């Protein structure tokens, strides 16, 4: 396993890797060189070269030293944030000015209406409508990050477990906030006892606490695994070319790679949807639905 | 691959939270508001259209009712006028008939009167002529006054016959 924070000079970009592999013609092919493409690095690739981002000195918080320098994945998650902000604000302004949506505003509106009617209303009910902006941001932000991984020279930040952990942390907090706001703090805490006799509490409370963390952990792992999985398959298929050491073999893996890449477009949408859907669902579990129905 | 880089997680969390706050305020809230306004407007328009349709239907029904009423009234007026005309015709005819009868009666009476007068006159003239003729024939043997009485008696007898 390669440390994602190894210094830039020891890291090779994917292009550099392939040329290195070609240069080492005859030597054993090392798949790890290809996999490095998935890892975070301090190197940004662009057509015609690469740029090593300067590193910040690590920040000391208590006894922990945290490296906050801009890496490739930080760059792409910032890029996704900028794209989303510009797109969303533009669409919002256009829709406010012209009540009949056209073009780009129409595209954004499709997502907005879908999230509001199909995700928020069905999982949280009318009481959850105030969380629509959060679910919308979650869905579109993850979608854009996913799609950026399919652009040449791009990288999907969502294929990094540290990024999905950050996203899941926010989702986890929002799930608890939604439950506390809907039920009140005492009712929320009472929920941890599971409504069983007091002498079962020592068993019940740890299980319930584990339960709320499991949900967020599953969100984190699911997104990370799905987004890196497709890339690994593509890299493995490309690796066959180097194993075969023949240019005449190349078209076969390339056909498969194109197919997997198209599948990845689908997966990018599905995983963004699943993350947003499950977050809304977990939030909805904490919001009492209507009057007289189940209470938690 | 499974190593957690806390710096990256912090970046993600901060960017994500900022994005939620900024987009919530500047993009999604106004956008959702616009959508809701538009949906409300469409709903109102549909309601209004439905109301207008109901109103139009009600008006149509009312119109039909009015038409039926007008038709009925017209029929009634025609019927009444016809009856009145019939009655008037009968009256006029009856009156005319009566008048005719009356006039006929008057004419008959007048004729009768004329006949009576003519008979009287004829009687007188005949008496006169008879007296004159008898006088001439019998010369002056008889007193005209006596003579006249005799003749009148004869004429009266004649009248009674």
JSON list of C-alpha atoms in Angstrom, two decimals, chain B residues 6-125:
[
{"chain": "B", "resi": 6, "resn": "UNK", "atom": "CA", "xyz": [-7.26, 13.83, 8.23]},
{"chain": "B", "resi": 7, "resn": "UNK", "atom": "CA", "xyz": [-6.31, 16.97, 6.31]},
{"chain": "B", "resi": 8, "resn": "UNK", "atom": "CA", "xyz": [-8.31, 15.85, 3.30]},
{"chain": "B", "resi": 9, "resn": "UNK", "atom": "CA", "xyz": [-11.29, 14.93, 5.50]},
{"chain": "B", "resi": 10, "resn": "UNK", "atom": "CA", "xyz": [-11.15, 18.37, 7.11]},
{"chain": "B", "resi": 11, "resn": "UNK", "atom": "CA", "xyz": [-10.99, 20.02, 3.69]},
{"chain": "B", "resi": 12, "resn": "UNK", "atom": "CA", "xyz": [-13.98, 17.98, 2.53]},
{"chain": "B", "resi": 13, "resn": "UNK", "atom": "CA", "xyz": [-16.02, 18.72, 5.64]},
{"chain": "B", "resi": 14, "resn": "UNK", "atom": "CA", "xyz": [-15.30, 22.45, 5.56]},
{"chain": "B", "resi": 15, "resn": "UNK", "atom": "CA", "xyz": [-15.94, 22.80, 1.84]},
{"chain": "B", "resi": 16, "resn": "UNK", "atom": "CA", "xyz": [-19.10, 20.71, 2.05]},
{"chain": "B", "resi": 17, "resn": "UNK", "atom": "CA", "xyz": [-20.51, 22.65, 5.02]},
{"chain": "B", "resi": 18, "resn": "UNK", "atom": "CA", "xyz": [-19.70, 25.99, 3.36]},
{"chain": "B", "resi": 19, "resn": "UNK", "atom": "CA", "xyz": [-21.28, 24.77, 0.14]},
{"chain": "B", "resi": 20, "resn": "UNK", "atom": "CA", "xyz": [-24.45, 23.71, 1.97]},
{"chain": "B", "resi": 21, "resn": "UNK", "atom": "CA", "xyz": [-24.70, 27.09, 3.71]},
{"chain": "B", "resi": 22, "resn": "UNK", "atom": "CA", "xyz": [-23.84, 29.25, 0.68]},
{"chain": "B", "resi": 23, "resn": "UNK", "atom": "CA", "xyz": [-25.94, 27.34, -1.84]},
{"chain": "B", "resi": 24, "resn": "UNK", "atom": "CA", "xyz": [-28.80, 27.03, 0.61]},
{"chain": "B", "resi": 25, "resn": "UNK", "atom": "CA", "xyz": [-28.93, 30.79, 1.00]},
{"chain": "B", "resi": 26, "resn": "UNK", "atom": "CA", "xyz": [-28.09, 31.99, -2.50]},
{"chain": "B", "resi": 27, "resn": "UNK", "atom": "CA", "xyz": [-29.25, 29.24, -4.81]},
{"chain": "B", "resi": 28, "resn": "UNK", "atom": "CA", "xyz": [-31.66, 26.66, -3.47]},
{"chain": "B", "resi": 29, "resn": "UNK", "atom": "CA", "xyz": [-33.88, 28.80, -1.28]},
{"chain": "B", "resi": 30, "resn": "UNK", "atom": "CA", "xyz": [-34.72, 31.35, -4.00]},
{"chain": "B", "resi": 31, "resn": "UNK", "atom": "CA", "xyz": [-34.94, 28.56, -6.56]},
{"chain": "B", "resi": 32, "resn": "UNK", "atom": "CA", "xyz": [-37.32, 26.47, -4.47]},
{"chain": "B", "resi": 33, "resn": "UNK", "atom": "CA", "xyz": [-39.33, 29.60, -3.69]},
{"chain": "B", "resi": 34, "resn": "UNK", "atom": "CA", "xyz": [-39.65, 30.37, -7.41]},
{"chain": "B", "resi": 35, "resn": "UNK", "atom": "CA", "xyz": [-40.69, 26.79, -8.09]},
{"chain": "B", "resi": 36, "resn": "UNK", "atom": "CA", "xyz": [-43.27, 26.89, -5.33]},
{"chain": "B", "resi": 37, "resn": "UNK", "atom": "CA", "xyz": [-44.61, 30.23, -6.56]},
{"chain": "B", "resi": 38, "resn": "UNK", "atom": "CA", "xyz": [-44.90, 28.87, -10.05]},
{"chain": "B", "resi": 39, "resn": "UNK", "atom": "CA", "xyz": [-46.61, 25.70, -8.87]},
{"chain": "B", "resi": 40, "resn": "UNK", "atom": "CA", "xyz": [-49.00, 27.79, -6.77]},
{"chain": "B", "resi": 41, "resn": "UNK", "atom": "CA", "xyz": [-49.69, 29.97, -9.80]},
{"chain": "B", "resi": 42, "resn": "UNK", "atom": "CA", "xyz": [-50.41, 26.96, -11.99]},
{"chain": "B", "resi": 43, "resn": "UNK", "atom": "CA", "xyz": [-52.65, 25.50, -9.32]},
{"chain": "B", "resi": 44, "resn": "UNK", "atom": "CA", "xyz": [-54.49, 28.83, -8.96]},
{"chain": "B", "resi": 45, "resn": "UNK", "atom": "CA", "xyz": [-54.87, 29.14, -12.71]},
{"chain": "B", "resi": 46, "resn": "UNK", "atom": "CA", "xyz": [-56.29, 25.66, -12.94]},
{"chain": "B", "resi": 47, "resn": "UNK", "atom": "CA", "xyz": [-58.70, 26.39, -10.10]},
{"chain": "B", "resi": 48, "resn": "UNK", "atom": "CA", "xyz": [-59.71, 29.61, -11.76]},
{"chain": "B", "resi": 49, "resn": "UNK", "atom": "CA", "xyz": [-60.23, 27.88, -15.09]},
{"chain": "B", "resi": 50, "resn": "UNK", "atom": "CA", "xyz": [-62.35, 25.25, -13.36]},
{"chain": "B", "resi": 51, "resn": "UNK", "atom": "CA", "xyz": [-64.39, 27.95, -11.64]},
{"chain": "B", "resi": 52, "resn": "UNK", "atom": "CA", "xyz": [-64.83, 29.83, -14.94]},
{"chain": "B", "resi": 53, "resn": "UNK", "atom": "CA", "xyz": [-65.92, 26.63, -16.63]},
{"chain": "B", "resi": 54, "resn": "UNK", "atom": "CA", "xyz": [-68.48, 25.95, -13.91]},
{"chain": "B", "resi": 55, "resn": "UNK", "atom": "CA", "xyz": [-69.71, 29.50, -14.16]},
{"chain": "B", "resi": 56, "resn": "UNK", "atom": "CA", "xyz": [-70.05, 29.23, -17.93]},
{"chain": "B", "resi": 57, "resn": "UNK", "atom": "CA", "xyz": [-71.96, 25.97, -17.56]},
{"chain": "B", "resi": 58, "resn": "UNK", "atom": "CA", "xyz": [-74.24, 27.62, -15.01]},
{"chain": "B", "resi": 59, "resn": "UNK", "atom": "CA", "xyz": [-74.79, 30.56, -17.36]},
{"chain": "B", "resi": 60, "resn": "UNK", "atom": "CA", "xyz": [-75.54, 28.22, -20.23]},
{"chain": "B", "resi": 61, "resn": "UNK", "atom": "CA", "xyz": [-78.09, 26.36, -18.11]},
{"chain": "B", "resi": 62, "resn": "UNK", "atom": "CA", "xyz": [-79.65, 29.63, -17.04]},
{"chain": "B", "resi": 63, "resn": "UNK", "atom": "CA", "xyz": [-79.78, 30.74, -20.65]},
{"chain": "B", "resi": 64, "resn": "UNK", "atom": "CA", "xyz": [-81.48, 27.54, -21.63]},
{"chain": "B", "resi": 65, "resn": "UNK", "atom": "CA", "xyz": [-83.96, 28.00, -18.83]},
{"chain": "B", "resi": 66, "resn": "UNK", "atom": "CA", "xyz": [-84.63, 31.56, -19.95]},
{"chain": "B", "resi": 67, "resn": "UNK", "atom": "CA", "xyz": [-85.05, 30.44, -23.53]},
{"chain": "B", "resi": 68, "resn": "UNK", "atom": "CA", "xyz": [-87.54, 27.78, -22.49]},
{"chain": "B", "resi": 69, "resn": "UNK", "atom": "CA", "xyz": [-89.41, 30.33, -20.42]},
{"chain": "B", "resi": 70, "resn": "UNK", "atom": "CA", "xyz": [-89.47, 32.82, -23.29]},
{"chain": "B", "resi": 71, "resn": "UNK", "atom": "CA", "xyz": [-90.68, 30.14, -25.67]},
{"chain": "B", "resi": 72, "resn": "UNK", "atom": "CA", "xyz": [-93.46, 29.20, -23.27]},
{"chain": "B", "resi": 73, "resn": "UNK", "atom": "CA", "xyz": [-94.47, 32.83, -22.85]},
{"chain": "B", "resi": 74, "resn": "UNK", "atom": "CA", "xyz": [-94.49, 33.36, -26.57]},
{"chain": "B", "resi": 75, "resn": "UNK", "atom": "CA", "xyz": [-96.68, 30.31, -27.01]},
{"chain": "B", "resi": 76, "resn": "UNK", "atom": "CA", "xyz": [-99.00, 31.61, -24.33]},
{"chain": "B", "resi": 77, "resn": "UNK", "atom": "CA", "xyz": [-99.22, 35.05, -25.93]},
{"chain": "B", "resi": 78, "resn": "UNK", "atom": "CA", "xyz": [-99.94, 33.58, -29.33]},
{"chain": "B", "resi": 79, "resn": "UNK", "atom": "CA", "xyz": [-102.57, 31.34, -27.81]},
{"chain": "B", "resi": 80, "resn": "UNK", "atom": "CA", "xyz": [-104.19, 34.20, -25.98]},
{"chain": "B", "resi": 81, "resn": "UNK", "atom": "CA", "xyz": [-104.08, 36.46, -29.01]},
{"chain": "B", "resi": 82, "resn": "UNK", "atom": "CA", "xyz": [-105.65, 33.77, -31.10]},
{"chain": "B", "resi": 83, "resn": "UNK", "atom": "CA", "xyz": [-108.40, 33.26, -28.54]},
{"chain": "B", "resi": 84, "resn": "UNK", "atom": "CA", "xyz": [-108.97, 36.96, -28.27]},
{"chain": "B", "resi": 85, "resn": "UNK", "atom": "CA", "xyz": [-109.08, 37.33, -32.04]},
{"chain": "B", "resi": 86, "resn": "UNK", "atom": "CA", "xyz": [-111.56, 34.51, -32.24]},
{"chain": "B", "resi": 87, "resn": "UNK", "atom": "CA", "xyz": [-113.70, 36.08, -29.59]},
{"chain": "B", "resi": 88, "resn": "UNK", "atom": "CA", "xyz": [-113.59, 39.47, -31.20]},
{"chain": "B", "resi": 89, "resn": "UNK", "atom": "CA", "xyz": [-114.44, 38.02, -34.55]},
{"chain": "B", "resi": 90, "resn": "UNK", "atom": "CA", "xyz": [-117.45, 36.29, -33.06]},
{"chain": "B", "resi": 91, "resn": "UNK", "atom": "CA", "xyz": [-118.52, 39.45, -31.31]},
{"chain": "B", "resi": 92, "resn": "UNK", "atom": "CA", "xyz": [-118.19, 41.52, -34.43]},
{"chain": "B", "resi": 93, "resn": "UNK", "atom": "CA", "xyz": [-120.09, 38.99, -36.46]},
{"chain": "B", "resi": 94, "resn": "UNK", "atom": "CA", "xyz": [-122.78, 38.77, -33.81]},
{"chain": "B", "resi": 95, "resn": "UNK", "atom": "CA", "xyz": [-122.99, 42.51, -33.60]},
{"chain": "B", "resi": 96, "resn": "UNK", "atom": "CA", "xyz": [-123.17, 42.83, -37.34]},
{"chain": "B", "resi": 97, "resn": "UNK", "atom": "CA", "xyz": [-125.81, 40.18, -37.45]},
{"chain": "B", "resi": 98, "resn": "UNK", "atom": "CA", "xyz": [-127.81, 41.97, -34.80]},
{"chain": "B", "resi": 99, "resn": "UNK", "atom": "CA", "xyz": [-127.43, 45.25, -36.58]},
{"chain": "B", "resi": 100, "resn": "UNK", "atom": "CA", "xyz": [-128.56, 43.68, -39.77]},
{"chain": "B", "resi": 101, "resn": "UNK", "atom": "CA", "xyz": [-131.57, 42.18, -38.03]},
{"chain": "B", "resi": 102, "resn": "UNK", "atom": "CA", "xyz": [-132.32, 45.48, -36.46]},
{"chain": "B", "resi": 103, "resn": "UNK", "atom": "CA", "xyz": [-132.10, 47.35, -39.69]},
{"chain": "B", "resi": 104, "resn": "UNK", "atom": "CA", "xyz": [-134.14, 44.74, -41.46]},
{"chain": "B", "resi": 105, "resn": "UNK", "atom": "CA", "xyz": [-136.76, 45.04, -38.79]},
{"chain": "B", "resi": 106, "resn": "UNK", "atom": "CA", "xyz": [-136.73, 48.81, -39.08]},
{"chain": "B", "resi": 107, "resn": "UNK", "atom": "CA", "xyz": [-137.01, 48.61, -42.81]},
{"chain": "B", "resi": 108, "resn": "UNK", "atom": "CA", "xyz": [-139.87, 46.13, -42.54]},
{"chain": "B", "resi": 109, "resn": "UNK", "atom": "CA", "xyz": [-141.68, 48.35, -40.10]},
{"chain": "B", "resi": 110, "resn": "UNK", "atom": "CA", "xyz": [-141.20, 51.36, -42.28]},
{"chain": "B", "resi": 111, "resn": "UNK", "atom": "CA", "xyz": [-142.43, 49.47, -45.24]},
{"chain": "B", "resi": 112, "resn": "UNK", "atom": "CA", "xyz": [-145.43, 48.38, -43.21]},
{"chain": "B", "resi": 113, "resn": "UNK", "atom": "CA", "xyz": [-146.00, 51.93, -42.12]},
{"chain": "B", "resi": 114, "resn": "UNK", "atom": "CA", "xyz": [-145.76, 53.13, -45.70]},
{"chain": "B", "resi": 115, "resn": "UNK", "atom": "CA", "xyz": [-148.13, 50.44, -46.76]},
{"chain": "B", "resi": 116, "resn": "UNK", "atom": "CA", "xyz": [-150.56, 51.44, -44.04]},
{"chain": "B", "resi": 117, "resn": "UNK", "atom": "CA", "xyz": [-150.26, 55.09, -45.02]},
{"chain": "B", "resi": 118, "resn": "UNK", "atom": "CA", "xyz": [-150.65, 54.25, -48.66]},
{"chain": "B", "resi": 119, "resn": "UNK", "atom": "CA", "xyz": [-153.71, 52.08, -47.84]},
{"chain": "B", "resi": 120, "resn": "UNK", "atom": "CA", "xyz": [-155.19, 54.93, -45.79]},
{"chain": "B", "resi": 121, "resn": "UNK", "atom": "CA", "xyz": [-154.56, 57.42, -48.50]},
{"chain": "B", "resi": 122, "resn": "UNK", "atom": "CA", "xyz": [-155.93, 55.05, -51.06]},
{"chain": "B", "resi": 123, "resn": "UNK", "atom": "CA", "xyz": [-159.00, 54.51, -48.94]},
{"chain": "B", "resi": 124, "resn": "UNK", "atom": "CA", "xyz": [-159.55, 58.22, -48.57]},
{"chain": "B", "resi": 125, "resn": "UNK", "atom": "CA", "xyz": [-159.05, 58.88, -52.21]}
]
